[in-house]
Each structure stands twice: as structure tokens, then as C-alpha cells.
Amino acid sequence: MSPAITYTVTAFEHWILSYLYVKIMPSFNRSVLLELPIPATMDPDQLMSCGQMMLKFVADYWKTIENRSVLPSIQPGYLRPLLPSHAPEKPEQFSQIINDLESTIMRGVTHWHSPHFYAYFPTGNSYAAVCADILSAGIACIGFSWIASPSCTELEVIVMDWLAQALDLPEFFLSTGNGTASEATLVTLLAARSKIFCQMQKKDPNITLGKLLDQLIVYCSDQAHSSVDKATLIVGCKIRKIVSDDNCVMKAAQLKQAIIEDRAKNLIPFFLVATLGTTATCAFDDIAGLGKVCQDENIWLHIDAAYAGSAFICPEYRYLFDGIEYVDSFSFNPHKWMLVNFDCSAMWVKDRTYFINAFNVDPLYLKHDYQNVAPDYRHWQIPLGRRFRSLKLWFVFRIHGISGIRKYIRKHIELAKLFINYIENDKRFEIVFPSTTLGLVCFCLKNGSNELNEKLLKSLNEDKRIYLVPSMVKGRFILRFAICSYLTEVKHVDYAWTVINEITTKLLTKT
Amino acid sequence: MSPAITYTVTAFEHWILSYLYVKIMPSFNRSVLLELPIPATMDPDQLMSCGQMMLKFVADYWKTIENRSVLPSIQPGYLRPLLPSHAPEKPEQFSQIINDLESTIMRGVTHWHSPHFYAYFPTGNSYAAVCADILSAGIACIGFSWIASPSCTELEVIVMDWLAQALDLPEFFLSTGNGTASEATLVTLLAARSKIFCQMQKKDPNITLGKLLDQLIVYCSDQAHSSVDKATLIVGCKIRKIVSDDNCVMKAAQLKQAIIEDRAKNLIPFFLVATLGTTATCAFDDIAGLGKVCQDENIWLHIDAAYAGSAFICPEYRYLFDGIEYVDSFSFNPHKWMLVNFDCSAMWVKDRTYFINAFNVDPLYLKHDYQNVAPDYRHWQIPLGRRFRSLKLWFVFRIHGISGIRKYIRKHIELAKLFINYIENDKRFEIVFPSTTLGLVCFCLKNGSNELNEKLLKSLNEDKRIYLVPSMVKGRFILRFAICSYLTEVKHVDYAWTVINEITTKLLTKT
């Protein structure tokens, strides 16, 4: 890189420049300006021709994804020597980029939509969502307020209502979208902090936020997602993990005990994150029981259903959110399991007052005449700007219909059952945490040590034919097998089983 | 909406269901599963045909954007009666969506890329960025760690280096991308809080975060963006606005005075946001002067150059960031003025330690073997998931080259000069805050009251031929004219001037 500052000027020179600039104005020369050409950037013809090349590339990628190694075979730093050290000074042809892609970018992609990807949780995708993204990118408005692009706000309200109906959520919920579930948790925690601060200020007008923060305590299960830790780190309050039962379910009795202990220490419990479908084992906290405690104890109940929420589009799984009437806020990620690509997280809240308290900053350049008749979603989120994300949900609902989304969810659940069947019929393995009801299967080597199970996971991922991630639950190292891909069929689960079988046999023969 | 909970079950029924589920497993029926069809969601052929329809729609939109009314003519709630009240149960044809778009969504769009849009600041777009978005959506990986998709992390590091070189930033900066400048400000403030907390804990091991928070104070100019208020609201510390000078520039002397006063009150100054290119008038704070104070006073200096940052790609504007060697973190939005569509914000920091302190939560399912050799960007941001945003910067650099981006920036600045020329040659108007150097021009009616200027702004926006937003600066209501669109040419500025001239004449004749 060249030396840090090559074009510095003194304050005096700066003043001279400013002075000259203002003085030059009256003699402004239009002809110079008329001859200033700029590159064709929002060129419709280039969009059509390059866009088609790009679509073709993605379509070919989707066709071949099954035959690619799900994990890339590269080492950290692989890309640097393959690209120039500086941005090009002069334009390149679009076809050059297309030609480069396979040998540079694609070599280092972990294929989340490969039928051999059983790691983490799924992330959604569909041609409907990609088309909606093209439209969102093409319009490229910044929907921070109603006036900044009315349809951006209004479509979001409507499709979030569609989604609430499709999931059969209670009517009292107000809706908003977010980028991710992590943001939903943080935003809700901030609203809950604002609520408890208002309440405590009424009792003691001299209380400061700092004093209160030292007393505030957040609860979640020991199985909750790391984003709850992150949110409390950001907000700066304490967090206590409630010990879940043997099936990884957080129950009311343990919560109640914690509240009694913490109140005795002069702490103020104010926020509980319950999970429907935990990351490690897809366990479901006892919302109905926890909800009653929260109601009695003035605790905000937030539900993180990031993965499992999509399943509630199927009536047969709605028993899993029994107790939802107690909930203050509910969030899940359509970008996980509802065919919408990242990012698209949905959230509903009972009372928007405290969101607006927590975030409302209103400079003149953002004010408009309709502030009280339409929601300005900038008050519901951390960023100011907002993509036209609701188009993705709208397209997916219309192209696949609720019936299509249900078929998709149900098929994944059936495929998980197929895998369970394999595991249960092999005496070397056992299913752990039998609360499994959706598309995730947790298993391990029966009577195998943590070290042995870790070796198995490592061997599987080094083999690279399939990809799964582990979890540490109740002191046990377990393997997580999540059905993730649109392409996953019976034959792929058969194949995954063959791979696991083969690698396990090798491993057990060695040891 | 239908009643809240239709599919509730008792705990006993739940137990029965779980029991049956586990027991059914051994008799698993493969043939049922083999016959379960799912909708074609990631279908390559549909992607090609529907994607082309979508591209055609966007290309046609770009061709006609100039002739559309920049502000929509609708009232809040316009969209609800135009769409069904529920999501469709059955799939619809993609062509039906395309057919609906004009009469539903497009009727309510504020056209940010219209050459008649002079409001807020620009938001970037280009066919290169849209194509990169197609690829990002097509790959649809979630790049929260290196292993989750290595090229996603590695390309980001490389193009951020390209960007730093293109702007001639100091070498000591480490890079990261964010969605928006608001997120960059919040993330940096959290890192600064983490730093000061560590420092204070060394002096007094019993200090709590709450106690410290009550003492912490953030500084910014009275011209700083509302996102600074939002970030301090979230973090929960005090904020003090330093009064800027008559040209809206924050200076060292005023900062020093504030520090003296606040230290006397037992407060702890720890974070300063300086702005290069304020939202209201595009003023530039005196970084060099402020930086020295921050260095002496142990204050983290963050630079928000959201809009103006793109201009530093042109060497002749780099004098505006004189003093950058004092900076702890620097952020700007390529999605404003560098042809990249929203969202894409760039940030550089001197020391990543405190970011990782502020955010590091590491459950087993996110750990991998390469944690110490490649950055895991999840520690640098609030969400866990991360889109493949760097593709957009990469495509734009390659397609347009640094030279193309410079031409684009320079043309906008020349167009602003043309507008200044009009204003300066009309005695009814005056340019306010003559620090104008880039693409924003602030003006108002000379000797006009705030009420009169407000009337002018309102008349202009009701007329809907052009769109601008106002600002309130130092007690004056001013009009902001920002060059925003790729399509803006001399003739559009001429036209905007004609409209302003006509509406002003009408207004002044009436009053």
C-alpha cells in the first residue's frame, strides 16, 4: 500500500481552496460538464445481457451442486494469491468475471444447498426468492420510513399478516421484519429494558439506567442460542442460564426457583428467552408453564423459534407452541426453512410502545406528514436503512402457495425419520434427546466416549462427502444431522448413512 | 383471522404423540416417503425463465424511471385493498406476479434512482451490483465463520483492502464490512465501552458496568447523524452534542471545553464520533484538531463518513480527511455513492481486540479448526449470519474500475456546482453553509422566514416533479438539494431549477 496520506493540505491551504471554490462559481462553464461522460452503470441492456449470464451461471451451479464436494478443499488464505493485489484501474468485461468465478470464488464455497449438507440448520432458497431479490435490488429504495417508499412498508405489514395467519398466531400481535433472529432478540431485549426502566422510574425517579442495569437479570435455557449471550453482552446486563431437563426442555419450576434466589439477591428478573426448537437438539421449552410464571413476575417473554417456526405452517405441529397467548414477542426465520433466502427474519410483538421508546430519534430530515398513520419501521430496528425484503416472502407465498411450503416442510421431517430409522436399527448408535420431532436428528456412538464421537465427526468432515456439525449437550459430545437441502431425497439420506456406516466401521476397527 | 389457537393439545396428549412417534419408527415405510413430491423451488429452469422475466421488468423500470413521478400519489393504506387478505393456498404462475407489479407495488414506490430525486443522500446501484446480488442469492451461504464458507470471508478481506488502497487509507487499519453505518457506529461504540471498562477494572476491580455506564459520556457534533443518538440509547450512556461553528464544523476547542466541564462532574469521556460530510449540510469536522485531543484524553475517535467517504477515491478530495492517522475506526457506505446497492457499509479499525471482547460468544457448533488463522466476522457484528456482500464490491470494482467510479463521483460534484451557479445568480435565494464541496447543495430563500422556506419545500414536494428534503440547521429551515441518480444530467438540473423557479414565483406572488 502507498504511504498513508499523500494529499494533505494545511488549514490555510484548505481555506484558500474553499475561497477559490466559491469564487469560481459565477464563471461556471456548462460546456465542460456536458462533455463529462460517466460509465454505463444502471444500463438496462447490460443488466439484461449480464444478468442472463449470471442467471445461467447460478442455474448451472444449482444443476451441479449435488456433484460438488460439500466442503471446499482449500486452506485459509487460498484466495489472496488468486486475485490481483489492487482493484483494477480500468473496467473489465463482465464475461471475464464469469470466467474467473469457478477458479476463484466457487473453489472456496461451502455448499449450503448441497443434498450432502447436514450441518447447522437449513437456510432457505428458491427461484421465487432470488427473483424477488432481483426486484428488490432493481428498485433499490431505502425503506426507513413510510414516505421513503410506501409500498416497501405496506407490503411488509401485509405479508407479515399473511404469515401470522398461515402460522395461526394470536391476533394481538403486531408484526415487523428483521434481518436475523439475533437482531430480533437484541431489539426485543432493548424494548424490555426500556419497559422496566419506565416502571422503576415511577417508583424511584432518581434511579439511573446504570444502577438499574447492575440489578437486571435475563433468563434463558442452558440450551438457548449464543445470540442471547451476545444481546446481553451488548445491553450490559446479567444473564442466568436455567438448567433444562434431561430432554433439554426448560420448565417453569426451575425458572421459579431462579427468580426466588435472584430476588433475594436484590436482582430484578425482567426478560426470558424461551426457545422453540433449540439449536443443539431442537428441544421445545414449556411455553405454557413458563408463560404463567412470566405473567406473575412481570417478566417479558420472548420466543426464539428461529428454525422450528416454519413448521407451524403445518397444523399438526402447532401443539408445540401451546401457551403462545402468554408471549410478548415471537420471532422466527423464514430464511431457514421457508424457501426464502437470507436475510429474512419475522417478528411479532404485543405492544410496540417500548420499541419506539427504545429507538425513536427523529431528526427533521426523516420527518414526514404521515408519521402517525403508518408504521415507520426504522423505530423497530438498529439500522436506519431497510431493504425491500417483504418481496421475498410475497413471491414465495404466491409461487409455492401455503400448500407447497407445507409439502416441503413435511418431506424434510419424513427424511429425518428415515435417518432415525437407520440409527435405531444399528446397535453401534443411539438417538440422543428423543424429543426429535422435526428435521434434526441427534445421535452418537452408544457407550462411546466424547473423544471417540469427536473423532467420528472429524473423520466424517475430513472425508468431505457429507457435512455435519457437533454439539455439546449435558456434557455429551453429539452429532447433529439436519435435513437442509431442497435437493435432499431418500437416496441422499441412504448415501449419508452409507458414508457414516463406512467411516464408523473404519474408526471402530482402528481403535 | 381465525381464532388464536386451534391445534392445542394437553401435556398428556403431547406425551402420547411423542411416545407414538418414537414407537412408529421401526416400522418406517420408505415407499410413502418416495412418493412425497415437493414443489420445484430451486429449479434451475424456472430460475432462468422467471429470472429473465424479472430482469426484463427491472430493465424496463430503469428505462422508464425518468418519466415516473418521483413521489407516488397514494395515501397510507393504499396497498391493503389491492392484495388478497390471505396468502394463497395454491401456487400461482410467476407471470401473474409480473402482471400485478405495476398496479400494486410500483404504484407505491418512491423512485430513489429517478433523476428528479434530490432528497436525503444518494443510494448506489448498477447492473454490476445487481448481478453480484443474483450470485449472492444463488449461492445463499451464511458466512458467519471462515469454515461456513471460506470464500465469503476471504473475498471480503481482499476487496476491503482494495477499497482501503483506492481511498489511500493508512496501512494500520483492519477491515470489516457491515450492513449500514448505523451498525458500524453501534458496534464501534460497544468496542469502545469494552475498552474503557477493561481499563477502569484495572484501576478498580470492583467497578460494575452499570456504575461505569452512569459516568460514561459520548461526544458528537450537533450536526451528527441520528444513528449516534440511537447507538447511545442502545448502549445506555450519556451523549453530549458539541456545538459546531458557523460552517457546521466541530472544532477541537469546543471539544476540549466540554471535556474539562464533564471531567469536573466526574464523568468519563470515552468516545467521539466525528463526521466527514454531515447529513444536513455535508460539513467536515476538523479531524486533525479533534484527533490530537482524543489522543491526549484517551477517547476513541470514530469517523462517520457515510456519504463523503466515496469521494476519497478521488485524490483531490483527500485533503478532507487530513488527520486520519489519529482515527480508531473509520466507516463509510459504498452503498451510497459507489454504485453498490444497499446494504454495503465498509469499516476499518486500528485494533480488533475490543471488538472480539465485546461480541465473542463461542458455542461448540460454531467452532472450527481454523479459528486463529482467519477472521470469523461474526465477532465483528450483531447478527450471526452474513450475506456474501463482498461480491458486490468486487463486481463493481471490476466492471467499472477505479477510473469509472471517479468519473461518476466527479460528474455528480460538477452537477452540484451547476445548481449552485443557478442559486447564486438568483437574488431571491442564497447558498447556506458554504462548506459545500461535494454533491449536496443547501439553500434557502434569502431573508425568508423559516415558515416561508417550509412552505416552499412543501409546495415542491406536493408538486411531485422533483423530490428534496429539508433540514433544520442552527435554527434555520433549509432545503437540501443532493445529486443522487445515475441518470441525472445537465438537463435534469436545468429542469429542477425551472421547477424551483416556477414554484417560488407562485409562492412569492401569493404571499
Tab-separated table of N, CA and C in Angstrom, chain A residues 146 149-167 169 173-177 338 344 346-348 373-375 377 386 388-395 397-398 402, chain B residues 1 74-88 92 100 103-108:
chain	number	residue	atom	x	y	z
A	146	TRP	N	-42.293	5.457	5.978
A	146	TRP	CA	-43.365	5.208	5.020
A	146	TRP	C	-43.128	5.989	3.737
A	149	SER	N	-40.553	5.065	0.802
A	149	SER	CA	-41.076	4.167	-0.230
A	149	SER	C	-42.278	3.424	0.328
A	150	PRO	N	-43.464	3.996	0.159
A	150	PRO	CA	-44.664	3.464	0.817
A	150	PRO	C	-44.900	1.968	0.601
A	151	SER	N	-44.709	1.474	-0.625
A	151	SER	CA	-45.031	0.059	-0.838
A	151	SER	C	-44.092	-0.842	-0.045
A	152	CYS	N	-42.876	-0.364	0.232
A	152	CYS	CA	-41.902	-1.144	0.992
A	152	CYS	C	-42.440	-1.398	2.406
A	153	THR	N	-43.005	-0.392	3.033
A	153	THR	CA	-43.607	-0.555	4.363
A	153	THR	C	-44.916	-1.338	4.281
A	154	GLU	N	-45.763	-0.986	3.321
A	154	GLU	CA	-47.115	-1.568	3.297
A	154	GLU	C	-47.102	-3.055	2.944
A	155	LEU	N	-46.244	-3.452	2.004
A	155	LEU	CA	-46.190	-4.875	1.667
A	155	LEU	C	-45.689	-5.680	2.864
A	156	GLU	N	-44.781	-5.086	3.616
A	156	GLU	CA	-44.251	-5.801	4.781
A	156	GLU	C	-45.356	-6.065	5.801
A	157	VAL	N	-46.186	-5.044	6.067
A	157	VAL	CA	-47.297	-5.219	7.010
A	157	VAL	C	-48.223	-6.336	6.512
A	158	ILE	N	-48.521	-6.322	5.222
A	158	ILE	CA	-49.482	-7.289	4.672
A	158	ILE	C	-48.931	-8.720	4.684
A	159	VAL	N	-47.712	-8.917	4.192
A	159	VAL	CA	-47.215	-10.300	4.133
A	159	VAL	C	-46.918	-10.833	5.536
A	160	MET	N	-46.594	-9.933	6.466
A	160	MET	CA	-46.393	-10.409	7.843
A	160	MET	C	-47.740	-10.853	8.433
A	161	ASP	N	-48.824	-10.199	8.032
A	161	ASP	CA	-50.152	-10.662	8.445
A	161	ASP	C	-50.466	-12.021	7.801
A	162	TRP	N	-50.152	-12.143	6.520
A	162	TRP	CA	-50.327	-13.436	5.846
A	162	TRP	C	-49.599	-14.546	6.596
A	163	LEU	N	-48.372	-14.207	6.988
A	163	LEU	CA	-47.535	-15.194	7.657
A	163	LEU	C	-48.130	-15.560	9.020
A	164	ALA	N	-48.610	-14.557	9.751
A	164	ALA	CA	-49.219	-14.807	11.060
A	164	ALA	C	-50.453	-15.704	10.910
A	165	GLN	N	-51.235	-15.449	9.873
A	165	GLN	CA	-52.411	-16.295	9.616
A	165	GLN	C	-51.982	-17.712	9.246
A	166	ALA	N	-50.967	-17.805	8.411
A	166	ALA	CA	-50.513	-19.121	7.952
A	166	ALA	C	-49.995	-19.960	9.116
A	167	LEU	N	-49.507	-19.281	10.145
A	167	LEU	CA	-48.974	-19.988	11.317
A	167	LEU	C	-50.019	-20.084	12.420
A	169	LEU	N	-51.026	-17.579	14.417
A	169	LEU	CA	-50.584	-16.831	15.596
A	169	LEU	C	-51.767	-16.046	16.168
A	173	PHE	N	-50.936	-9.781	17.946
A	173	PHE	CA	-49.556	-9.480	17.577
A	173	PHE	C	-49.446	-8.412	16.499
A	174	LEU	N	-48.510	-7.489	16.688
A	174	LEU	CA	-48.129	-6.544	15.649
A	174	LEU	C	-46.857	-7.072	15.016
A	175	SER	N	-46.699	-6.815	13.740
A	175	SER	CA	-45.620	-7.500	13.049
A	175	SER	C	-44.501	-6.570	12.611
A	176	THR	N	-43.326	-7.126	12.482
A	176	THR	CA	-42.200	-6.438	11.859
A	176	THR	C	-41.169	-7.450	11.387
A	177	GLY	N	-40.452	-7.105	10.373
A	177	GLY	CA	-39.391	-7.979	9.902
A	177	GLY	C	-38.037	-7.503	10.419
A	338	MET	N	-38.246	-21.781	5.048
A	338	MET	CA	-39.469	-21.438	4.316
A	338	MET	C	-39.176	-20.915	2.919
A	344	CYS	N	-34.042	-12.819	6.148
A	344	CYS	CA	-35.464	-12.548	6.316
A	344	CYS	C	-35.942	-13.201	7.606
A	346	ALA	N	-38.760	-12.903	10.831
A	346	ALA	CA	-40.077	-12.324	11.121
A	346	ALA	C	-40.241	-12.163	12.623
A	347	MET	N	-40.853	-11.070	13.057
A	347	MET	CA	-41.099	-10.895	14.487
A	347	MET	C	-42.463	-10.263	14.711
A	348	TRP	N	-43.138	-10.737	15.758
A	348	TRP	CA	-44.404	-10.131	16.168
A	348	TRP	C	-44.283	-9.716	17.631
A	373	VAL	N	-49.944	7.654	10.861
A	373	VAL	CA	-50.908	6.741	10.234
A	373	VAL	C	-50.266	5.484	9.670
A	374	ALA	N	-48.963	5.479	9.542
A	374	ALA	CA	-48.282	4.284	9.003
A	374	ALA	C	-47.053	4.019	9.860
A	375	PRO	N	-46.690	2.753	10.051
A	375	PRO	CA	-45.506	2.487	10.869
A	375	PRO	C	-44.241	2.939	10.145
A	377	TYR	N	-40.725	1.830	10.113
A	377	TYR	CA	-40.039	0.651	10.649
A	377	TYR	C	-38.629	0.958	11.141
A	386	ARG	N	-33.324	0.075	5.085
A	386	ARG	CA	-34.064	-1.174	5.110
A	386	ARG	C	-34.269	-1.641	3.678
A	388	PHE	N	-35.990	-3.981	0.636
A	388	PHE	CA	-37.380	-4.335	0.340
A	388	PHE	C	-37.497	-5.859	0.485
A	389	ARG	N	-37.340	-6.331	1.738
A	389	ARG	CA	-37.276	-7.777	1.993
A	389	ARG	C	-38.608	-8.487	1.834
A	390	SER	N	-39.704	-7.753	2.079
A	390	SER	CA	-41.010	-8.417	2.071
A	390	SER	C	-41.354	-8.977	0.699
A	391	LEU	N	-40.707	-8.455	-0.358
A	391	LEU	CA	-40.948	-9.006	-1.691
A	391	LEU	C	-40.633	-10.502	-1.714
A	392	LYS	N	-39.612	-10.896	-0.969
A	392	LYS	CA	-39.206	-12.304	-0.980
A	392	LYS	C	-40.304	-13.196	-0.404
A	393	LEU	N	-40.872	-12.766	0.709
A	393	LEU	CA	-41.957	-13.553	1.303
A	393	LEU	C	-43.173	-13.574	0.374
A	394	TRP	N	-43.466	-12.426	-0.204
A	394	TRP	CA	-44.635	-12.303	-1.078
A	394	TRP	C	-44.495	-13.241	-2.282
A	395	PHE	N	-43.332	-13.205	-2.934
A	395	PHE	CA	-43.088	-14.068	-4.094
A	395	PHE	C	-43.194	-15.547	-3.692
A	397	PHE	N	-44.746	-16.993	-1.155
A	397	PHE	CA	-46.136	-17.379	-0.873
A	397	PHE	C	-46.916	-17.589	-2.171
A	398	ARG	N	-46.731	-16.679	-3.131
A	398	ARG	CA	-47.532	-16.754	-4.356
A	398	ARG	C	-47.086	-17.889	-5.261
A	402	ILE	N	-49.296	-21.794	0.285
A	402	ILE	CA	-49.113	-22.387	1.607
A	402	ILE	C	-48.985	-23.909	1.476
B	1	MET	N	-58.916	-12.990	10.850
B	1	MET	CA	-58.020	-14.093	11.249
B	1	MET	C	-58.808	-15.127	12.062
B	74	ILE	N	-50.259	8.280	-3.604
B	74	ILE	CA	-51.137	7.361	-2.887
B	74	ILE	C	-51.227	7.797	-1.426
B	75	GLN	N	-52.182	7.276	-0.716
B	75	GLN	CA	-52.353	7.576	0.703
B	75	GLN	C	-51.982	6.338	1.514
B	76	PRO	N	-51.623	6.538	2.784
B	76	PRO	CA	-51.309	5.371	3.619
B	76	PRO	C	-52.457	4.356	3.619
B	77	GLY	N	-52.116	3.106	3.489
B	77	GLY	CA	-53.117	2.043	3.443
B	77	GLY	C	-53.547	1.690	2.029
B	78	TYR	N	-52.909	2.308	1.018
B	78	TYR	CA	-53.344	2.097	-0.374
B	78	TYR	C	-53.254	0.642	-0.808
B	79	LEU	N	-52.273	-0.091	-0.257
B	79	LEU	CA	-51.960	-1.419	-0.806
B	79	LEU	C	-52.909	-2.513	-0.311
B	80	ARG	N	-53.362	-2.386	0.929
B	80	ARG	CA	-54.182	-3.439	1.558
B	80	ARG	C	-55.363	-3.872	0.663
B	81	PRO	N	-56.178	-2.936	0.163
B	81	PRO	CA	-57.338	-3.383	-0.654
B	81	PRO	C	-56.928	-3.979	-1.999
B	82	LEU	N	-55.700	-3.774	-2.406
B	82	LEU	CA	-55.275	-4.279	-3.722
B	82	LEU	C	-54.754	-5.707	-3.665
B	83	LEU	N	-54.503	-6.207	-2.455
B	83	LEU	CA	-53.960	-7.573	-2.325
B	83	LEU	C	-54.963	-8.460	-1.588
B	84	PRO	N	-54.902	-9.775	-1.825
B	84	PRO	CA	-55.797	-10.693	-1.089
B	84	PRO	C	-55.543	-10.571	0.418
B	85	SER	N	-56.553	-10.919	1.202
B	85	SER	CA	-56.408	-10.793	2.654
B	85	SER	C	-55.606	-11.950	3.245
B	86	HIS	N	-55.443	-13.043	2.482
B	86	HIS	CA	-54.674	-14.181	2.976
B	86	HIS	C	-53.669	-14.629	1.921
B	87	ALA	N	-52.615	-15.278	2.382
B	87	ALA	CA	-51.663	-15.882	1.448
B	87	ALA	C	-52.392	-16.964	0.648
B	88	PRO	N	-52.047	-17.127	-0.619
B	88	PRO	CA	-52.713	-18.153	-1.437
B	88	PRO	C	-52.411	-19.557	-0.919
B	92	GLU	N	-49.358	-19.860	-7.595
B	92	GLU	CA	-49.739	-19.015	-8.723
B	92	GLU	C	-48.622	-19.073	-9.768
B	100	ASP	N	-49.032	-8.212	-11.993
B	100	ASP	CA	-49.560	-7.410	-10.875
B	100	ASP	C	-48.677	-6.243	-10.463
B	103	SER	N	-49.501	-2.426	-10.962
B	103	SER	CA	-50.726	-1.908	-10.349
B	103	SER	C	-50.714	-2.010	-8.825
B	104	THR	N	-49.727	-2.700	-8.261
B	104	THR	CA	-49.689	-2.839	-6.800
B	104	THR	C	-48.425	-2.187	-6.227
B	105	ILE	N	-47.320	-2.890	-6.329
B	105	ILE	CA	-46.073	-2.439	-5.705
B	105	ILE	C	-45.556	-1.132	-6.303
B	106	MET	N	-45.446	-1.088	-7.629
B	106	MET	CA	-44.785	0.059	-8.260
B	106	MET	C	-45.566	1.355	-8.053
B	107	ARG	N	-46.870	1.267	-7.845
B	107	ARG	CA	-47.687	2.463	-7.570
B	107	ARG	C	-47.252	3.157	-6.295
B	108	GLY	N	-46.622	2.410	-5.404
B	108	GLY	CA	-46.261	2.984	-4.102
B	108	GLY	C	-44.762	3.143	-3.895
